[in-house]
Coordinates of C-alpha atoms in Angstrom, one line a residue:
M1 CA 26.6 -9.7 -9.4
G2 CA 22.9 -10.1 -10.5
I3 CA 20.3 -11.9 -8.3
K4 CA 17.8 -14.5 -9.4
K5 CA 14.2 -14.2 -8.1
H6 CA 10.8 -15.7 -8.9
I7 CA 7.9 -13.2 -8.9
L8 CA 4.3 -14.1 -8.9
V9 CA 1.9 -11.7 -10.7
I10 CA -1.7 -11.6 -9.6
P11 CA -3.5 -9.2 -11.8
G12 CA -6.8 -9.5 -9.9
D13 CA -9.9 -7.5 -10.8
G14 CA -10.9 -4.3 -12.6
I15 CA -8.0 -2.2 -13.7
G16 CA -5.5 -4.7 -12.1
P17 CA -4.5 -6.5 -15.3
E18 CA -3.9 -3.2 -17.0
V19 CA -1.5 -1.8 -14.4
T20 CA 0.3 -4.9 -13.5
T21 CA 1.3 -5.4 -17.1
W22 CA 3.4 -2.3 -16.8
G23 CA 4.7 -3.2 -13.4
K24 CA 6.0 -6.5 -14.9
A25 CA 7.4 -4.7 -17.9
V26 CA 9.4 -2.4 -15.6
L27 CA 10.8 -5.5 -13.7
Q28 CA 11.8 -7.0 -17.0
H29 CA 13.6 -3.9 -18.0
I30 CA 15.5 -3.6 -14.6
A31 CA 16.5 -7.3 -14.8
A32 CA 18.0 -6.7 -18.2
A33 CA 19.7 -3.4 -17.4
F34 CA 21.2 -4.6 -14.1
G35 CA 22.0 -8.2 -14.9
H36 CA 19.3 -9.8 -12.8
E37 CA 17.2 -12.8 -13.6
F38 CA 13.5 -12.5 -12.8
T39 CA 11.1 -15.3 -13.7
F40 CA 7.4 -14.8 -13.6
D41 CA 4.2 -16.8 -13.1
E42 CA 0.5 -15.6 -12.9
A43 CA -2.4 -16.6 -10.7
L44 CA -6.1 -15.7 -10.1
M45 CA -7.5 -14.0 -7.0
G46 CA -10.7 -12.0 -6.0
H47 CA -13.6 -11.9 -8.4
A48 CA -11.5 -13.5 -11.1
G49 CA -10.9 -16.4 -8.8
I50 CA -14.5 -16.8 -7.9
E51 CA -15.6 -16.8 -11.5
A52 CA -13.0 -19.5 -12.5
T53 CA -13.0 -21.7 -9.4
G54 CA -15.7 -20.5 -6.9
S55 CA -13.0 -19.2 -4.5
P56 CA -11.5 -15.8 -4.0
L57 CA -8.2 -17.4 -3.2
P58 CA -7.8 -20.6 -5.2
D59 CA -5.5 -23.3 -3.7
E60 CA -3.3 -23.1 -6.7
T61 CA -2.8 -19.4 -6.2
L62 CA -1.8 -19.8 -2.5
E63 CA 0.7 -22.5 -3.4
K64 CA 2.3 -20.3 -6.1
A65 CA 2.3 -17.4 -3.6
K66 CA 4.2 -19.4 -0.9
A67 CA 6.7 -20.6 -3.5
S68 CA 7.6 -17.1 -4.8
D69 CA 10.1 -14.5 -3.7
A70 CA 7.6 -11.6 -4.0
I71 CA 4.2 -10.9 -5.3
L72 CA 3.0 -8.1 -7.6
F73 CA -0.8 -7.7 -7.2
G74 CA -3.2 -5.5 -9.1
A75 CA -6.5 -4.8 -7.5
I76 CA -9.5 -6.6 -5.9
G77 CA -13.3 -6.1 -5.9
H78 CA -16.3 -6.1 -8.3
I79 CA -19.4 -3.9 -8.4
K80 CA -21.7 -7.0 -8.3
Y81 CA -20.9 -7.4 -4.5
D82 CA -21.0 -3.8 -3.6
N83 CA -24.7 -3.6 -3.1
D84 CA -25.2 -7.2 -1.9
P85 CA -24.2 -7.4 1.8
S86 CA -25.7 -11.0 1.9
A87 CA -23.0 -12.4 -0.4
K88 CA -21.2 -15.2 1.5
V89 CA -18.3 -15.4 -0.9
R90 CA -16.7 -12.0 -1.7
P91 CA -13.5 -11.0 -3.6
E92 CA -11.9 -9.3 -0.6
Q93 CA -11.9 -12.5 1.4
G94 CA -9.1 -13.6 -0.9
L95 CA -6.9 -10.6 0.0
L96 CA -7.6 -11.2 3.7
K97 CA -6.8 -14.8 3.6
I98 CA -3.6 -14.4 1.7
R99 CA -2.3 -11.9 4.2
K100 CA -3.1 -14.3 7.0
E101 CA -1.6 -17.3 5.2
L102 CA 1.6 -15.5 4.3
G103 CA 1.9 -13.7 7.7
L104 CA 1.7 -10.3 6.1
Y105 CA 1.2 -8.3 9.3
A106 CA 2.6 -4.9 8.2
N107 CA 1.3 -2.7 5.4
L108 CA 3.9 0.0 4.5
R109 CA 2.5 3.0 2.5
P110 CA 4.9 5.8 1.7
I111 CA 3.4 9.1 0.8
M112 CA 5.8 10.2 -1.9
L113 CA 5.3 13.7 -3.3
F114 CA 6.5 14.8 -6.7
D115 CA 6.7 18.5 -7.0
E116 CA 5.1 18.5 -10.3
L117 CA 1.9 17.1 -8.8
L118 CA 1.5 19.5 -5.9
D119 CA -1.3 21.3 -7.8
A120 CA -3.2 18.0 -8.3
S121 CA -3.9 17.7 -4.6
S122 CA -6.9 19.4 -3.0
L123 CA -4.6 20.9 -0.4
K124 CA -2.5 24.0 -0.9
P125 CA 1.1 23.5 -2.2
A126 CA 2.5 25.5 0.7
V127 CA 1.0 22.9 3.1
L128 CA 2.2 19.9 1.2
R129 CA 5.7 20.9 0.1
G130 CA 8.3 18.9 2.1
T131 CA 5.8 16.2 3.2
D132 CA 7.4 12.7 3.5
I133 CA 5.4 10.2 5.5
L134 CA 5.8 6.4 5.9
F135 CA 2.7 4.6 7.3
F136 CA 2.9 1.3 9.1
R137 CA -0.6 -0.2 9.3
E138 CA -1.1 -3.5 11.2
L139 CA -2.9 -6.0 8.8
T140 CA -3.9 -9.2 10.5
G141 CA -5.8 -8.1 13.6
D142 CA -8.5 -5.6 14.7
V143 CA -12.2 -5.7 13.6
Y144 CA -11.4 -7.1 10.2
F145 CA -10.4 -10.4 11.7
G146 CA -12.3 -10.3 15.0
E147 CA -15.4 -12.4 15.6
K148 CA -18.4 -11.2 13.7
N149 CA -22.1 -11.7 14.8
R150 CA -25.5 -10.9 13.7
S151 CA -28.6 -11.4 15.8
E152 CA -31.3 -13.9 14.9
D153 CA -33.7 -11.0 14.0
R154 CA -30.9 -9.5 11.9
N155 CA -31.3 -6.1 13.6
T156 CA -28.2 -6.2 15.7
A157 CA -24.6 -6.7 14.6
S158 CA -21.1 -6.7 16.2
D159 CA -17.5 -6.9 15.2
L160 CA -14.9 -7.8 17.8
M161 CA -11.9 -5.4 17.8
I162 CA -9.1 -7.5 19.2
Y163 CA -5.3 -7.3 19.5
H164 CA -2.7 -9.4 21.1
R165 CA 0.5 -8.0 22.6
Y166 CA 2.8 -9.9 20.1
E167 CA 0.9 -8.4 17.0
I168 CA 1.4 -4.9 18.3
E169 CA 5.1 -5.6 19.2
R170 CA 6.1 -7.0 15.9
I171 CA 4.8 -4.1 13.8
A172 CA 5.9 -1.4 16.2
R173 CA 9.4 -2.8 16.0
K174 CA 9.4 -2.6 12.3
A175 CA 8.2 1.0 12.5
Y176 CA 10.8 2.0 15.0
E177 CA 13.6 0.4 12.8
A178 CA 12.3 2.5 9.9
A179 CA 12.1 5.6 12.0
R180 CA 15.8 5.2 13.0
V181 CA 16.9 5.6 9.3
R182 CA 14.5 8.4 8.5
G183 CA 13.6 11.4 10.6
K184 CA 13.8 9.6 13.9
R185 CA 10.2 10.5 14.7
L186 CA 7.3 8.1 15.2
C187 CA 3.7 8.9 15.8
S188 CA 1.6 6.1 17.1
V189 CA -2.2 6.6 16.5
D190 CA -4.8 5.0 18.6
K191 CA -8.1 5.8 20.5
A192 CA -6.9 5.0 24.0
N193 CA -9.3 7.4 25.6
V194 CA -12.2 5.1 24.7
L195 CA -11.0 1.7 23.4
E196 CA -9.4 -1.0 25.6
S197 CA -7.7 -2.5 22.6
S198 CA -6.1 1.0 22.0
R199 CA -5.0 1.1 25.7
L200 CA -3.1 -2.2 25.2
W201 CA -1.7 -0.7 21.9
R202 CA -0.4 2.4 23.7
E203 CA 1.0 0.4 26.6
V204 CA 3.0 -1.8 24.3
V205 CA 4.3 1.1 22.2
Q206 CA 5.3 3.0 25.3
E207 CA 7.2 0.0 26.6
L208 CA 9.0 -0.5 23.3
A209 CA 9.9 3.1 22.9
K210 CA 12.4 2.6 25.8
E211 CA 14.5 0.4 23.5
Y212 CA 14.6 3.3 20.8
P213 CA 15.6 6.3 22.9
D214 CA 17.0 7.9 19.7
V215 CA 13.5 8.0 18.2
E216 CA 11.0 10.7 19.3
T217 CA 7.7 9.0 20.1
E218 CA 4.3 10.8 20.0
H219 CA 1.0 9.3 20.7
M220 CA -2.1 10.7 19.0
F221 CA -5.8 9.9 19.0
I222 CA -7.2 8.9 15.6
D223 CA -9.6 11.9 15.3
N224 CA -6.8 14.4 15.9
A225 CA -4.5 12.5 13.5
A226 CA -7.0 12.7 10.8
M227 CA -7.2 16.4 11.3
Q228 CA -3.5 17.0 11.5
L229 CA -2.9 15.0 8.4
V230 CA -4.6 17.6 6.3
K231 CA -3.7 20.6 8.5
N232 CA 0.0 20.0 8.7
P233 CA 1.2 16.7 7.0
K234 CA 4.8 17.8 7.3
K235 CA 4.7 17.1 11.1
F236 CA 4.6 13.4 10.5
D237 CA 7.6 11.1 9.6
V238 CA 6.7 7.5 10.5
V239 CA 3.0 6.8 11.5
L240 CA 2.2 3.5 13.3
T241 CA -1.4 2.4 13.7
A242 CA -3.9 -0.4 13.8
N243 CA -5.8 -2.0 11.0
L244 CA -9.0 0.0 10.9
F245 CA -7.4 3.4 11.6
G246 CA -4.7 2.8 9.1
D247 CA -7.2 1.9 6.4
I248 CA -8.9 5.2 6.9
L249 CA -5.7 7.3 7.3
T250 CA -3.9 6.1 4.3
D251 CA -6.8 6.6 2.0
E252 CA -7.1 10.2 3.4
A253 CA -3.3 10.6 2.7
S254 CA -3.8 9.7 -0.9
Q255 CA -5.1 13.2 -1.3
I256 CA -1.9 14.5 -0.2
A257 CA -0.2 12.9 -3.2
G258 CA -3.0 14.1 -5.5
S259 CA -4.4 10.8 -6.5
M260 CA -4.6 7.2 -5.3
G261 CA -3.1 6.4 -8.8
M262 CA 0.2 7.5 -7.4
L263 CA 0.5 5.5 -4.2
A264 CA 2.2 2.2 -3.8
S265 CA 2.1 -0.1 -0.9
A266 CA 3.9 -3.1 0.5
S267 CA 2.5 -5.8 2.8
V268 CA 5.3 -7.6 4.6
G269 CA 6.0 -10.1 7.4
D270 CA 9.0 -12.4 7.8
G271 CA 8.8 -14.1 4.4
T272 CA 7.3 -13.3 0.9
G273 CA 6.3 -9.7 0.4
F274 CA 3.1 -8.6 -1.4
F275 CA 3.2 -5.4 -3.4
E276 CA 0.2 -3.4 -4.8
P277 CA -1.1 0.0 -5.7
I278 CA -3.8 1.3 -3.3
H279 CA -6.2 2.5 -5.9
G280 CA -8.6 -0.4 -6.0
S281 CA -10.3 -2.0 -9.0
A282 CA -12.0 1.1 -10.4
H283 CA -14.4 -0.8 -12.6
D284 CA -15.8 2.5 -13.9
I285 CA -12.7 2.8 -16.0
A286 CA -11.7 -0.8 -16.4
G287 CA -10.7 -1.9 -19.9
Q288 CA -10.7 1.8 -21.2
N289 CA -7.0 2.3 -21.1
K290 CA -7.5 5.3 -18.6
A291 CA -5.9 3.7 -15.5
N292 CA -2.8 5.3 -14.0
P293 CA -0.1 2.5 -14.0
L294 CA 2.4 4.7 -12.0
A295 CA 1.3 3.3 -8.6
S296 CA 1.9 -0.2 -9.8
I297 CA 5.3 0.8 -11.1
L298 CA 6.2 2.4 -7.8
S299 CA 5.1 -0.8 -6.1
V300 CA 7.8 -2.5 -8.1
A301 CA 10.3 -0.1 -6.8
L302 CA 9.1 -0.9 -3.3
M303 CA 9.6 -4.6 -4.1
L304 CA 13.2 -4.2 -5.3
E305 CA 14.2 -2.2 -2.3
I306 CA 12.3 -4.0 0.5
S307 CA 12.3 -7.6 -0.6
F308 CA 15.5 -7.8 -2.8
G309 CA 17.6 -4.9 -1.2
L310 CA 18.1 -3.3 -4.7
K311 CA 18.1 0.3 -3.6
E312 CA 19.9 1.6 -6.8
E313 CA 17.3 -0.1 -9.1
A314 CA 14.5 1.2 -7.0
K315 CA 15.8 4.7 -7.1
R316 CA 16.2 4.5 -11.0
I317 CA 12.5 3.8 -11.2
T318 CA 11.4 6.7 -9.1
T319 CA 13.9 8.9 -10.9
A320 CA 12.4 7.9 -14.3
I321 CA 8.9 8.7 -13.1
D322 CA 10.0 12.1 -11.7
H323 CA 11.4 12.9 -15.2
V324 CA 8.2 11.7 -16.9
L325 CA 6.3 14.1 -14.7
K326 CA 8.8 17.0 -15.1
A327 CA 8.3 16.5 -18.9
G328 CA 4.7 17.3 -18.5
Y329 CA 3.2 13.8 -19.1
R330 CA 0.1 12.9 -17.1
T331 CA -2.7 10.4 -17.0
G332 CA -6.2 11.8 -16.6
D333 CA -6.4 11.5 -12.8
I334 CA -3.3 13.7 -12.2
A335 CA -4.0 16.1 -15.1
D336 CA -5.2 19.7 -14.3
A337 CA -6.3 22.7 -16.2
H338 CA -2.7 23.6 -17.0
T339 CA -1.8 20.2 -18.5
N340 CA -1.0 20.2 -22.2
T341 CA -3.8 18.0 -23.6
E342 CA -1.4 16.3 -26.0
K343 CA 0.6 15.1 -23.0
I344 CA -2.4 13.4 -21.2
L345 CA -1.8 9.7 -21.8
G346 CA -3.6 6.5 -21.4
T347 CA -2.4 3.6 -19.4
D348 CA -0.3 2.0 -22.1
A349 CA 1.3 5.2 -23.4
M350 CA 2.2 6.2 -19.8
G351 CA 3.8 2.7 -19.2
K352 CA 5.8 3.0 -22.4
K353 CA 6.9 6.5 -21.5
V354 CA 8.3 5.3 -18.2
L355 CA 10.2 2.6 -20.1
E356 CA 11.5 5.1 -22.5
F357 CA 12.9 7.3 -19.6
L358 CA 14.3 4.2 -17.9
A359 CA 16.2 3.4 -21.0
N360 CA 17.7 6.9 -21.1
P361 CA 21.4 6.5 -20.1
A362 CA 21.5 10.2 -19.1
L363 CA 19.3 9.6 -16.1

């Protein structure tokens, strides 16, 4: 029996509108194919919100977000703010606020490898093959949300790195539950040899580990984890870490998959989930039909599985993408010297190709 869900699409900035168009199109196809009813609404956030309302997260957007069953987001950011550290209102403030307002404390980033893209990575295929990592990055604490200060003479600045026990416990529990149904291995990343907040992090994870004796727990300092991620990525299964460290490690891990254009993410808490590609607004290619829509489409697969429990539908999407890649089709960011130039596609052509394979009853 089909389900009925209301989905808010927030295209955002840069290439966001281009890629979410195809994420939405895939959702519409899945609904029709499996007998579900998905309704949609759109809203502004980021630079688009500032331009229209003066706010990076307009009140109307937040109201729509709270009323939705899931959110498909595009990207945030604009080059006009990059070299203006004095700007008081910034696009990224909208993303931080919506995470806080919706209680989105856990960011999930699966590093999914498609064999056809092993050569697209800067790492050797022999090092990569078999890698399957799920990152759990805490989202609402750490230096991003701690008190920030600048001295009167503007020559000294500080950012408070702060964590509460409950913040660590709730994301660690989600990570352990995921590890139980995966490879039963969890690596908690911190800097407990230097930082007091990391000592609390390690203490809490050590206590919680006793409730999950079936999961092997390893603790690793952030500098070592960054090295091991490129040296031997297959050693990781579930990685649990704080906001700042997770931000860095997951971007590093994008090179394992060959391109940020291939990585989806989910920000979840105890209510509405927020699903987005990790690639950013990429203003250098915005509006040129060059963006890779696959990460947005893979974010839709995460939405179907995590928020709606539709594992079969999610699997159909990843299978279709796998077949598209096996057939040799690429966007520019994942093409290499061996790619048939006739099969290097723009954003719209790649989106249509995924829909074409989704519609193939043989898959």
